[in-house]
mmCIF file of C-alpha atoms in Angstrom:
data_model
loop_
_atom_site.group_PDB
_atom_site.id
_atom_site.type_symbol
_atom_site.label_atom_id
_atom_site.label_comp_id
_atom_site.label_asym_id
_atom_site.label_seq_id
_atom_site.Cartn_x
_atom_site.Cartn_y
_atom_site.Cartn_z
ATOM 1 C CA MET A 1 24.165 -94.994 -64.149
ATOM 2 C CA ILE A 2 25.395 -91.524 -63.323
ATOM 3 C CA ILE A 3 26.376 -90.948 -59.716
ATOM 4 C CA LEU A 4 26.025 -87.294 -58.722
ATOM 5 C CA GLU A 5 27.666 -85.774 -55.710
ATOM 6 C CA GLU A 6 25.456 -84.486 -52.930
ATOM 7 C CA ASN A 7 27.339 -81.163 -52.699
ATOM 8 C CA ASN A 8 28.727 -78.851 -55.323
ATOM 9 C CA ARG A 9 32.446 -79.629 -55.206
ATOM 10 C CA VAL A 10 33.538 -76.117 -56.279
ATOM 11 C CA VAL A 11 31.460 -74.509 -53.519
ATOM 12 C CA PHE A 12 32.537 -77.053 -50.897
ATOM 13 C CA GLU A 13 36.252 -76.882 -51.687
ATOM 14 C CA THR A 14 36.274 -73.084 -51.957
ATOM 15 C CA LEU A 15 34.519 -72.570 -48.618
ATOM 16 C CA LYS A 16 36.712 -75.175 -46.943
ATOM 17 C CA ALA A 17 39.863 -73.439 -48.196
ATOM 18 C CA LYS A 18 38.669 -69.950 -47.263
ATOM 19 C CA PHE A 19 37.383 -70.992 -43.817
ATOM 20 C CA ASN A 20 40.721 -72.652 -43.002
ATOM 21 C CA ALA A 21 43.116 -70.110 -44.536
ATOM 22 C CA LEU A 22 45.731 -68.677 -42.200
ATOM 23 C CA LYS A 23 44.757 -65.156 -43.223
ATOM 24 C CA PRO A 24 41.641 -63.907 -45.030
ATOM 25 C CA GLU A 25 41.889 -63.950 -48.813
ATOM 26 C CA SER A 26 39.736 -62.367 -51.484
ATOM 27 C CA VAL A 27 37.303 -64.561 -53.400
ATOM 28 C CA ASN A 28 34.909 -64.050 -56.292
ATOM 29 C CA ILE A 29 33.759 -67.345 -57.817
ATOM 30 C CA THR A 30 30.615 -68.216 -59.734
ATOM 31 C CA ALA A 31 29.652 -71.858 -60.282
ATOM 32 C CA VAL A 32 26.639 -73.601 -61.805
ATOM 33 C CA ASP A 33 25.431 -76.996 -60.625
ATOM 34 C CA PHE A 34 24.099 -79.811 -62.821
ATOM 35 C CA ASP A 35 20.511 -78.770 -62.023
ATOM 36 C CA GLY A 36 21.002 -75.128 -63.000
ATOM 37 C CA VAL A 37 21.555 -73.677 -59.520
ATOM 38 C CA GLN A 38 23.984 -70.770 -59.749
ATOM 39 C CA TYR A 39 26.261 -70.019 -56.807
ATOM 40 C CA GLN A 40 28.439 -67.023 -56.094
ATOM 41 C CA ILE A 41 31.081 -66.909 -53.379
ATOM 42 C CA SER A 42 32.406 -63.405 -52.805
ATOM 43 C CA ASN A 43 33.648 -60.827 -50.348
ATOM 44 C CA PRO A 44 31.103 -58.031 -49.911
ATOM 45 C CA GLU A 45 32.598 -54.630 -50.664
ATOM 46 C CA GLY A 46 36.076 -56.170 -50.782
ATOM 47 C CA ASP A 47 36.031 -57.176 -47.081
ATOM 48 C CA LYS A 48 38.267 -60.281 -47.018
ATOM 49 C CA GLY A 49 37.065 -61.119 -43.508
ATOM 50 C CA VAL A 50 33.505 -61.763 -44.709
ATOM 51 C CA ILE A 51 32.271 -64.312 -47.235
ATOM 52 C CA HIS A 52 28.865 -64.304 -48.903
ATOM 53 C CA LEU A 53 27.521 -67.510 -50.421
ATOM 54 C CA SER A 54 24.599 -66.720 -52.712
ATOM 55 C CA ALA A 55 22.386 -69.071 -54.718
ATOM 56 C CA ARG A 56 19.875 -68.575 -57.511
ATOM 57 C CA MET A 57 17.568 -71.371 -58.643
ATOM 58 C CA ARG A 58 14.680 -71.621 -61.071
ATOM 59 C CA MET A 59 12.422 -73.456 -58.637
ATOM 60 C CA TYR A 60 12.944 -71.139 -55.649
ATOM 61 C CA GLU A 61 9.388 -69.734 -55.630
ATOM 62 C CA ASP A 62 8.023 -73.295 -55.494
ATOM 63 C CA LEU A 63 10.332 -74.051 -52.569
ATOM 64 C CA VAL A 64 9.118 -70.913 -50.767
ATOM 65 C CA LYS A 65 5.553 -72.262 -50.986
ATOM 66 C CA HIS A 66 6.756 -75.374 -49.155
ATOM 67 C CA GLY A 67 8.566 -73.604 -46.311
ATOM 68 C CA VAL A 68 12.157 -73.314 -47.488
ATOM 69 C CA LYS A 69 12.623 -69.956 -45.748
ATOM 70 C CA ASP A 70 11.843 -71.512 -42.360
ATOM 71 C CA LEU A 71 14.163 -74.418 -43.146
ATOM 72 C CA LEU A 72 17.022 -72.080 -44.051
ATOM 73 C CA LEU A 73 16.538 -70.062 -40.866
ATOM 74 C CA ARG A 74 16.444 -73.240 -38.771
ATOM 75 C CA GLU A 75 19.620 -74.642 -40.368
ATOM 76 C CA TYR A 76 21.664 -71.462 -40.870
ATOM 77 C CA GLY A 77 20.204 -69.009 -38.338
ATOM 78 C CA ASP A 78 21.798 -65.571 -38.327
ATOM 79 C CA SER A 79 23.909 -66.450 -41.382
ATOM 80 C CA VAL A 80 20.811 -65.935 -43.563
ATOM 81 C CA ILE A 81 20.748 -62.323 -44.756
ATOM 82 C CA ASP A 82 18.854 -60.390 -47.428
ATOM 83 C CA PRO A 83 19.747 -61.933 -50.781
ATOM 84 C CA GLN A 84 22.430 -60.340 -52.912
ATOM 85 C CA ASP A 85 21.009 -58.714 -56.070
ATOM 86 C CA GLY A 86 20.093 -61.353 -58.639
ATOM 87 C CA TYR A 87 20.089 -64.247 -56.137
ATOM 88 C CA ASP A 88 17.406 -65.966 -54.078
ATOM 89 C CA VAL A 89 19.398 -66.749 -50.936
ATOM 90 C CA THR A 90 22.565 -65.339 -49.372
ATOM 91 C CA LEU A 91 24.475 -66.630 -46.360
ATOM 92 C CA ARG A 92 27.031 -64.409 -44.594
ATOM 93 C CA TYR A 93 30.075 -65.830 -42.833
ATOM 94 C CA GLU A 94 32.355 -63.627 -40.733
ATOM 95 C CA LEU A 95 35.658 -65.482 -40.647
ATOM 96 C CA ALA A 96 36.866 -64.002 -37.349
ATOM 97 C CA THR A 97 33.812 -65.313 -35.479
ATOM 98 C CA LEU A 98 33.281 -68.571 -37.364
ATOM 99 C CA PRO A 99 32.875 -71.403 -34.842
ATOM 100 C CA GLU A 100 35.544 -74.097 -34.972
ATOM 101 C CA ASP A 101 32.974 -76.783 -35.865
ATOM 102 C CA LYS A 102 32.031 -74.823 -39.013
ATOM 103 C CA ARG A 103 35.556 -74.785 -40.424
#
């Protein structure tokens, strides 16, 4: 039996490190999950104080038919922005205003 983690460890550990860093640092990481979901964590336009987490997945259009956009807005609110080119979903995190419970 193969036991798969619920979260992508690269994404989780990178966001955790960047959210808790003493000063903003640049990031540009691409990772692919076991199911083919591609993630990119980056600073838009080189702004170290902002992190974009983008995801691209083969089955996204099927998820849209079942209400994933409403789910994302309910869970992530204003963090959901227009997707970065080549991705289906992008979340924006401004480090200076990130709530303590999100770190």
